Short mmCIF file of C-alpha atoms and ligand atoms in Angstrom, two decimals:
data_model
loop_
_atom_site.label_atom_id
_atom_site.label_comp_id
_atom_site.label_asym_id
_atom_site.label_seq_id
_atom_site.Cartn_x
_atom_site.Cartn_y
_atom_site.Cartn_z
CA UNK O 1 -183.02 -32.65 -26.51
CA UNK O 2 -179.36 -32.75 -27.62
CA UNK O 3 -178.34 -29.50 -28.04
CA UNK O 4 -175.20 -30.14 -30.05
CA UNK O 5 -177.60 -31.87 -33.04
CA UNK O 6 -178.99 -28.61 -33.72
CA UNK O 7 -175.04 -26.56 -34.43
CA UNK O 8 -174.03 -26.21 -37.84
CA UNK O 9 -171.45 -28.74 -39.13
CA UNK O 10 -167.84 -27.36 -39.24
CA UNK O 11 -165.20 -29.77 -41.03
CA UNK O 12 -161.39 -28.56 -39.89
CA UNK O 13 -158.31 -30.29 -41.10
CA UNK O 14 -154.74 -29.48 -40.74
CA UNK O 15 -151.69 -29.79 -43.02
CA UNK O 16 -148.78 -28.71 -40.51
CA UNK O 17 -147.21 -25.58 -40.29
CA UNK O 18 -146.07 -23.29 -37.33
CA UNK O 19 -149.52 -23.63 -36.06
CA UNK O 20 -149.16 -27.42 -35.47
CA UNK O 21 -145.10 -27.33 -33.97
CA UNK O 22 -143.78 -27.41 -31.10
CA UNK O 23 -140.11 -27.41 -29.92
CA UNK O 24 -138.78 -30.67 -29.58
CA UNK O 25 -134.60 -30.94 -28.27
CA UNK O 26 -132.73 -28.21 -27.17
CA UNK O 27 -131.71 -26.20 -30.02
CA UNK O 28 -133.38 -27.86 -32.76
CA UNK O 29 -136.04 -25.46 -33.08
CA UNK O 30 -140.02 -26.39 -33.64
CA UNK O 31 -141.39 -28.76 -35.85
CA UNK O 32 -144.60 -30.00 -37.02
CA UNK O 33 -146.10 -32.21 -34.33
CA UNK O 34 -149.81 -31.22 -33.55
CA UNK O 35 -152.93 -32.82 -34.98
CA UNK O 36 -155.93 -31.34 -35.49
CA UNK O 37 -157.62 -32.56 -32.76
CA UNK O 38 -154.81 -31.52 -30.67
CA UNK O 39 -154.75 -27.94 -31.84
CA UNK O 40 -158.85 -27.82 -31.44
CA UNK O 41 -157.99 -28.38 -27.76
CA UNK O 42 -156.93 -25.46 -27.31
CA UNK O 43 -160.05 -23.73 -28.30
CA UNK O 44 -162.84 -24.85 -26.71
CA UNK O 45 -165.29 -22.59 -27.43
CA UNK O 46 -165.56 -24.54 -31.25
CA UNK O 47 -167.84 -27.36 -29.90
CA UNK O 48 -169.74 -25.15 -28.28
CA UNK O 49 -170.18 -23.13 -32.21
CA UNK O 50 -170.87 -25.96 -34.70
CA UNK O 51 -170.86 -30.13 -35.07
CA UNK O 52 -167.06 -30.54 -35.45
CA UNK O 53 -165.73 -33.16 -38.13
CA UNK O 54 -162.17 -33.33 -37.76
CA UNK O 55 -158.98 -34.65 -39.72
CA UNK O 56 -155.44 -34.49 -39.69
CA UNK O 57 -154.71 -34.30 -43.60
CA UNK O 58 -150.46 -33.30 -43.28
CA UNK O 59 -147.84 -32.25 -40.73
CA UNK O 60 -145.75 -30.50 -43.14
CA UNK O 61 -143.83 -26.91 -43.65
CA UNK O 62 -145.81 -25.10 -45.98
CA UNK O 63 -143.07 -25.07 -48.32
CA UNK O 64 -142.89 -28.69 -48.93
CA UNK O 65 -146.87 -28.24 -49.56
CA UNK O 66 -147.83 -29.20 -53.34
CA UNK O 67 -150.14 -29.12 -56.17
CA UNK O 68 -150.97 -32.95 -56.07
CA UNK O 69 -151.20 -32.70 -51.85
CA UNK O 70 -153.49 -29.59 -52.61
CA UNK O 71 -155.51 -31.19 -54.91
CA UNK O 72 -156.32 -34.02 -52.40
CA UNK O 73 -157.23 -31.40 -49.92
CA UNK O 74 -159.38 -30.05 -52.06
CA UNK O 75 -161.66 -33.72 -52.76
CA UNK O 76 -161.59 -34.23 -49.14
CA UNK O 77 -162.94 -30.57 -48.70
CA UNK O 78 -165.45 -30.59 -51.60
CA UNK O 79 -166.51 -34.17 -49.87
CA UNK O 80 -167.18 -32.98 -46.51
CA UNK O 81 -169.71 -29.25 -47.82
CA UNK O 82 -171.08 -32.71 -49.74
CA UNK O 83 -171.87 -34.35 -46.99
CA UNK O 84 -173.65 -31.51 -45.66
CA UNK O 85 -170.91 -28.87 -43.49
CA UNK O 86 -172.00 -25.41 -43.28
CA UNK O 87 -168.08 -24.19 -44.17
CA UNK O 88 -164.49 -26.21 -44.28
CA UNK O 89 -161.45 -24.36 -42.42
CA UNK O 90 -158.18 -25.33 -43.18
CA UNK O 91 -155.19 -24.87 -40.89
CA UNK O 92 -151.48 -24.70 -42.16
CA UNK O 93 -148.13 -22.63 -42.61
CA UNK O 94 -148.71 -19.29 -43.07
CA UNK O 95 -145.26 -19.19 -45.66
CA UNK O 96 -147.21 -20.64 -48.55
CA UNK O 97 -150.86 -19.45 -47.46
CA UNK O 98 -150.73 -16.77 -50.04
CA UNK O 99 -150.55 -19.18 -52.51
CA UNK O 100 -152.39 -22.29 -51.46
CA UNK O 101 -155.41 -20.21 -50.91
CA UNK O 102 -155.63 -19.00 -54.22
CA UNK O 103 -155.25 -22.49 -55.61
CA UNK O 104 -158.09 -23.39 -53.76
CA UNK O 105 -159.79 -20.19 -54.15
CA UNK O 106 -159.70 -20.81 -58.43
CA UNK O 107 -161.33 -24.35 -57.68
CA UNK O 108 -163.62 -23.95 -55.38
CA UNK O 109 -167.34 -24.12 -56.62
CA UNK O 110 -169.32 -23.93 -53.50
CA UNK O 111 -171.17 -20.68 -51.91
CA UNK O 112 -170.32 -22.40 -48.37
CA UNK O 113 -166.86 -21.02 -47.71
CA UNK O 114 -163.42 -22.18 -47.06
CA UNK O 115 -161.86 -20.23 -44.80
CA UNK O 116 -157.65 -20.69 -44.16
CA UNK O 117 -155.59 -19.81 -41.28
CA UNK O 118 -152.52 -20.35 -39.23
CA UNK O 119 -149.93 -19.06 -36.94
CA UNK O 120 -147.13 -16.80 -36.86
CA UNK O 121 -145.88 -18.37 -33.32
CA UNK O 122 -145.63 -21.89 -32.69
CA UNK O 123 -147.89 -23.96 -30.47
CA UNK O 124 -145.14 -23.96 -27.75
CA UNK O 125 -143.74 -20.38 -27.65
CA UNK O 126 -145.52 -18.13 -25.95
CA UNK O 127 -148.33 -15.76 -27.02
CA UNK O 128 -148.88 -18.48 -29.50
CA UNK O 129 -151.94 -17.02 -31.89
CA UNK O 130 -153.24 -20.40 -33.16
CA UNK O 131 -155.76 -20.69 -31.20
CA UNK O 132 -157.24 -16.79 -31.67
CA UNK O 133 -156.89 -17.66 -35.44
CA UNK O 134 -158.91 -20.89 -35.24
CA UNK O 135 -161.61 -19.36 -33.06
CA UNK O 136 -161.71 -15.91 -35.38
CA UNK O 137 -161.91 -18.35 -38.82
CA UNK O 138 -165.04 -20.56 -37.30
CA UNK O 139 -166.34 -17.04 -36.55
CA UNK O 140 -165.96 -16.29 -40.39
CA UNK O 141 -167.07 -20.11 -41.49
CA UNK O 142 -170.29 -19.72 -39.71
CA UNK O 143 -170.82 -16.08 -40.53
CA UNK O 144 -173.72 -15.77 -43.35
CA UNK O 145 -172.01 -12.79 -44.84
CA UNK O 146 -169.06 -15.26 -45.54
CA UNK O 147 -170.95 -17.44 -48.17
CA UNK O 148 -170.41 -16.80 -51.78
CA UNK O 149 -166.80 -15.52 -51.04
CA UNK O 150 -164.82 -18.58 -52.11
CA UNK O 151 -161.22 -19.07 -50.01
CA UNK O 152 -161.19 -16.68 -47.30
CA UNK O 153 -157.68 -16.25 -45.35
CA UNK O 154 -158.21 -15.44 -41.77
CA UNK O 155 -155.28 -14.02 -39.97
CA UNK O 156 -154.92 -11.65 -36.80
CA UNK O 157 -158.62 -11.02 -37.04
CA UNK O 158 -158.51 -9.71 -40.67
CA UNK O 159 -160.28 -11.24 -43.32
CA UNK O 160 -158.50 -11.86 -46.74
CA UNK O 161 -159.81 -12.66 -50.10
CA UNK O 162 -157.42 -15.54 -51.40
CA UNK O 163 -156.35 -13.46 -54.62
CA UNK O 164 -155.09 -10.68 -53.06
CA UNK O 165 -153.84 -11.64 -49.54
CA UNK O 166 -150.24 -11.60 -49.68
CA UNK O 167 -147.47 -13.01 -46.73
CA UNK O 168 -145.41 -9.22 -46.27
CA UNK O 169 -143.86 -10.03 -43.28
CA UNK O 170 -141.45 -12.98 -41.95
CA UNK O 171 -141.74 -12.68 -38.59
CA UNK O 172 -144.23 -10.34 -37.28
CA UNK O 173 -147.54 -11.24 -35.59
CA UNK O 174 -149.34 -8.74 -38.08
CA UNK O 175 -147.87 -10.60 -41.35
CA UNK O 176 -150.50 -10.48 -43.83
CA UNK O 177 -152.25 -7.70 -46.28
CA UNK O 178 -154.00 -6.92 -48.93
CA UNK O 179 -151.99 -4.42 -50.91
CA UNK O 180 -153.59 -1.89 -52.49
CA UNK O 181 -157.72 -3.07 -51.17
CA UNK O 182 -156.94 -3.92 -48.11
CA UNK O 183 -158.88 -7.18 -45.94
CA UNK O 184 -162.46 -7.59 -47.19
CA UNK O 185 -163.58 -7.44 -43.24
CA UNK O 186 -162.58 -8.24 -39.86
CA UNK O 187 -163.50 -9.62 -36.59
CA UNK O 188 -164.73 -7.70 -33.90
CA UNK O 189 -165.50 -8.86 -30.56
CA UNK O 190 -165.96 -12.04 -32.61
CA UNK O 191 -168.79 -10.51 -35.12
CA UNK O 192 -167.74 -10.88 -38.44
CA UNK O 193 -167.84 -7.47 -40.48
CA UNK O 194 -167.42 -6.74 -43.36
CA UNK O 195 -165.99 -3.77 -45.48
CA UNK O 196 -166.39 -5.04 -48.90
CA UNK O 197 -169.02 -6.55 -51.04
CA UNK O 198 -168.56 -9.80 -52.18
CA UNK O 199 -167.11 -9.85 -56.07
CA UNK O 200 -167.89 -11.83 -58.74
CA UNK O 201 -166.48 -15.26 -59.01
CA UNK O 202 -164.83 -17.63 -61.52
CA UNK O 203 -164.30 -21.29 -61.13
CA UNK O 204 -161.84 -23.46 -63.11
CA UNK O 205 -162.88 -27.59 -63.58
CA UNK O 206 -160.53 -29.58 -61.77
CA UNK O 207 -157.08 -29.87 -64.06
CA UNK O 208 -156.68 -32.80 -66.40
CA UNK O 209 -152.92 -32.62 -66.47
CA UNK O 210 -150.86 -32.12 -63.12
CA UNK O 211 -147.40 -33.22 -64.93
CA UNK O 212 -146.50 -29.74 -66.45
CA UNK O 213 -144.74 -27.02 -65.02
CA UNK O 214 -144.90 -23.45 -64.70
CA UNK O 215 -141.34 -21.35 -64.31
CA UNK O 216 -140.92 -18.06 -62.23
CA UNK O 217 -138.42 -15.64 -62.57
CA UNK O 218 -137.36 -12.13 -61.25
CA UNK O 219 -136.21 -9.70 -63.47
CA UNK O 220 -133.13 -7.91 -61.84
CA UNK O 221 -130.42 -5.04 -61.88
CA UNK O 222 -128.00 -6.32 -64.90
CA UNK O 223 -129.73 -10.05 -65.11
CA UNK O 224 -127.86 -12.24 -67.30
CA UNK O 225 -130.37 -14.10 -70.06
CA UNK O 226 -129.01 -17.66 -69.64
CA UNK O 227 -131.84 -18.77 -67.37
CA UNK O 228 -134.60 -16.98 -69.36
CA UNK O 229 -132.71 -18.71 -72.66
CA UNK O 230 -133.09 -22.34 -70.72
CA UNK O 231 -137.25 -21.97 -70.48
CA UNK O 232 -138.28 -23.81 -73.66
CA UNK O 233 -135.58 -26.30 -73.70
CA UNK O 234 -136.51 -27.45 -70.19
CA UNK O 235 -139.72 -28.01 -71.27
CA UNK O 236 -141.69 -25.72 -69.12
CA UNK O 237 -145.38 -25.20 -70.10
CA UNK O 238 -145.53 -21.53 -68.65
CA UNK O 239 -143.06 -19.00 -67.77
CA UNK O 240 -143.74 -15.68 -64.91
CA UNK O 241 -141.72 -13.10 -64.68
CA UNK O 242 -141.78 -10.62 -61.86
CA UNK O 243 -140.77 -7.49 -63.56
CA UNK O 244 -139.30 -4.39 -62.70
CA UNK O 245 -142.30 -1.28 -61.02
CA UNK O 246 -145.40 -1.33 -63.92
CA UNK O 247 -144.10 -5.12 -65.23
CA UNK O 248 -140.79 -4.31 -67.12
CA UNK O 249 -137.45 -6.36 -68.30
CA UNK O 250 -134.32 -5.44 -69.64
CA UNK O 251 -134.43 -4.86 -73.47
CA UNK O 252 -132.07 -7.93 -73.27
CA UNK O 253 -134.54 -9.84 -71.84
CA UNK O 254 -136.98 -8.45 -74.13
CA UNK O 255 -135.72 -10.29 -76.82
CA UNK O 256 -135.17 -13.45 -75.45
CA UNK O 257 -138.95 -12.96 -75.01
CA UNK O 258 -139.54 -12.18 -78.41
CA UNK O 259 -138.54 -15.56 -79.59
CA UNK O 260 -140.10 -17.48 -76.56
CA UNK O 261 -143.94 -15.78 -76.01
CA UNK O 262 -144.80 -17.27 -79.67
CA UNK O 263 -144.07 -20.76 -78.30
CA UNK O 264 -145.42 -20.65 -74.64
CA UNK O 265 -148.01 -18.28 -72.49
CA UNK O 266 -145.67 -15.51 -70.92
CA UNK O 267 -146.80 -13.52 -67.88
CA UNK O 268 -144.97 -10.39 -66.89
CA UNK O 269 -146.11 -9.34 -63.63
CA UNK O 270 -144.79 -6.64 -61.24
CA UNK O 271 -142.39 -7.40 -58.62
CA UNK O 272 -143.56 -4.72 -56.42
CA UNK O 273 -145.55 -5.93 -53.94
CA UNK O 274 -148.31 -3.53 -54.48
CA UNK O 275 -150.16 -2.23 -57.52
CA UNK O 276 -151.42 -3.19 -61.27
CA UNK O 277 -148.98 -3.52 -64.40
CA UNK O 278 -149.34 -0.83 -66.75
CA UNK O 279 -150.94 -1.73 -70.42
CA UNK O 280 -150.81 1.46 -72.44
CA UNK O 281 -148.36 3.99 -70.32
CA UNK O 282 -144.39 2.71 -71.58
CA UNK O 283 -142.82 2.56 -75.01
CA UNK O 284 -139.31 1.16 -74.21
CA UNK O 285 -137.90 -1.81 -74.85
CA UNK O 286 -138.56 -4.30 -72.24
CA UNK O 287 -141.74 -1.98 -71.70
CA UNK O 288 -145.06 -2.96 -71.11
CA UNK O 289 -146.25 -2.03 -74.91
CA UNK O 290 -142.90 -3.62 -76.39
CA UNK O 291 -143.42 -7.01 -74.27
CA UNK O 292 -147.40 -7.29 -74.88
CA UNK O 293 -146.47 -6.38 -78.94
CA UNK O 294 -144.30 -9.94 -78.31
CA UNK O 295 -147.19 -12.10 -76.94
CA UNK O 296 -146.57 -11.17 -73.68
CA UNK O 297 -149.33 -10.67 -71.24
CA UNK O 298 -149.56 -8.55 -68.23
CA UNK O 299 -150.40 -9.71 -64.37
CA UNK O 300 -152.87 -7.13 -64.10
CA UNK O 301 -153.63 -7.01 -60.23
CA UNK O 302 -152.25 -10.51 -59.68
CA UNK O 303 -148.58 -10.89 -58.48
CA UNK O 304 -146.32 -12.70 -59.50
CA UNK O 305 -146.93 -16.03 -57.79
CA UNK O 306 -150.50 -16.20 -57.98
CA UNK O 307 -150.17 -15.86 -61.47
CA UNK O 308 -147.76 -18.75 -61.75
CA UNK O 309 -150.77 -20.53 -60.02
CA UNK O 310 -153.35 -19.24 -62.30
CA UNK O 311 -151.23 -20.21 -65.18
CA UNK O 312 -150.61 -23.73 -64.04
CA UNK O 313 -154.38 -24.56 -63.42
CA UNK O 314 -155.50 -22.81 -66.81
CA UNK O 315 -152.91 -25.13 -68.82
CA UNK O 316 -154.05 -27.70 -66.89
CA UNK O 317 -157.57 -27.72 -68.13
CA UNK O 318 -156.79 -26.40 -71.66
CA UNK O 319 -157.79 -22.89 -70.94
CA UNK O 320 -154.60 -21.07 -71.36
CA UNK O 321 -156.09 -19.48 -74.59
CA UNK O 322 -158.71 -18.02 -72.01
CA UNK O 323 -155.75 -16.48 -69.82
CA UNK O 324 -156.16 -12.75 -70.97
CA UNK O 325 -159.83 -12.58 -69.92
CA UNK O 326 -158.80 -14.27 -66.00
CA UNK O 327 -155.88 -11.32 -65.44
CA UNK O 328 -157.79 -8.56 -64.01
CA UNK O 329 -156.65 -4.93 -64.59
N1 LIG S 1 -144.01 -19.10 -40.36
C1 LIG S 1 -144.37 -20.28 -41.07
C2 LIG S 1 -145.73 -20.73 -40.54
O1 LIG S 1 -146.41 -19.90 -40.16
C3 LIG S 1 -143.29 -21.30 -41.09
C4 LIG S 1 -143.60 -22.69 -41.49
C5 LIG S 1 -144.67 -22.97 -42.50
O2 LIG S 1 -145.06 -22.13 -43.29
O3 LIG S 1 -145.12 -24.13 -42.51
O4 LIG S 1 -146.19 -21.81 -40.47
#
């Protein structure tokens, strides 16, 4: 009887990222190099867990990652829990994980998850953590208590929900959190556990239109307006603005935004890192009751770049009328 017939089917693919480089001349620092198959080699203990089905789908910095690159990802994932695999994990740079994840996470219609990881040390240097992240997200992947969770981002043995994990360190091993909840679970002596029920989820249909683009912006200490002024007449679709603490601007911002919210969706989100914008709490100009009297709407819970994604997808279906009711408080 062949044992391996009866493990679960695990698809993995990889799209680059410190995870998949090593160092290549003297001086020229690490680079992409490592296929999937290559970095699976370094964790054994996966074939031993689950049917592996394997692909090599980028060797790329996150930051040159995509919405057109993610939305191929996502077929090829949606193909293989088609085609019958218990969970999809996805390996690549942790710089843009925060993001991509989310992305995913607002797309993905399946119960069988899609868990995300990477590496904070490349392949080469070491104390490399690749391989401890691969093994601890095919711990999640296979873990019943992972299903109906949507994107799951698995990092230093912490389990993230895509919409709230957030990159808040450059360097360090420990790099991401969850401001404010925390990680839904984590791995212990490689048994899933989790701290948190699983939510209720919303899906968006795949976008019709990928040509439109959505601007972000940082409200700052004596900003000038001239960027804020060039929005419409670039032809952006969407604008985010990471505000100041609750979700604030300048009142001279404030009414460059009075003349541009009528004629595109505005976010103002908070620039803090942690925390919800404020609805009801400040009167000023630039304010969160001045900007939301303007058409302006709030992040909620969301920061600033994960609303730029939320905004970009909901355009891209024709749902940006529904984008109140998707920014949670
Ligand atoms: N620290 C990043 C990583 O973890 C750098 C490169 C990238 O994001 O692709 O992968």
């Amino acid at each position: 009887m062949n044992e391996q017939a009866n493990l679960p089917r695990l698809s993995i693919a990889s799209l680059g990222g410190t995870v998949s480089m090593q160092a290549g001349a003297p001086g020229g620092g690490v680079r992409p190099k490592m296929g999937c198959d290559e970095q699976l080699a370094n964790v054994p203990q996966l074939r031993e867990m689950a049917q592996l089905e394997v692909a090599t789908l980028g060797l790329l910095a996150s930051a040159s990652l995509g919405f057109a690159a993610l939305l191929d990802v996502l077929a090829w994932a949606r193909g293989e829990v088609e085609r019958g695999a218990r969970a999809v994990i996805l390996t690549q740079g942790t710089d843009s994980l925060e993001e991509t994840a989310y992305f995913l996470d607002l797309l993905w219609p399946f119960d069988a998850p899609l868990v995300m990881t990477g590496a904070m040390r490349a392949a080469s240097q070491p104390g490399n953590d690749g391989p401890a992240n691969l093994l601890a997200a095919a711990q999640v992947a296979l873990a019943q208590g992972s299903r109906g969770r949507g994107v799951l981002v698995v990092m230093n043995d912490q389990v993230h929900a895509a919409a709230r994990v957030r990159k808040t360190a450059s360097l360090a091993m420990a790099a991401f959190e969850s401001p404010g909840s925390g990680p839904l679970g984590e791995v212990v002596e490689g048994i899933v556990v989790y701290r948190q029920a699983a939510g209720r989820r919303q899906v968006l249909p795949l976008p019709q239109r990928t040509e439109h683009c959505v601007a972000l912006l940082e409200a700052c200490l004596d900003a000038d307006t001239a960027l804020l002024q060039a929005v419409a007449r670039l032809g952006y679709a969407g604008l985010v603005i990471a505000g100041f603490g609750a979700g604030h601007v300048s009142s001279s911002w404030s009414e460059v935004l009075d003349e541009l919210a009528p004629t595109l969706p505005v976010i103002v989100a908070t620039r803090t890192g942690s925390g919800p914008t404020a609805r009801t709490t400040y009167g000023f100009a630039g304010g969160e009751i001045d900007l939301q009297a303007k058409g302006v709407h709030m992040g909620g819970q969301l920061c600033p770049r994960k609303c730029r994604i939320l905004l970009w997808l909901l355009i891209g279906s024709g749902r940006q009328q529904q984008l109140h009711s998707w920014l949670p408080r």
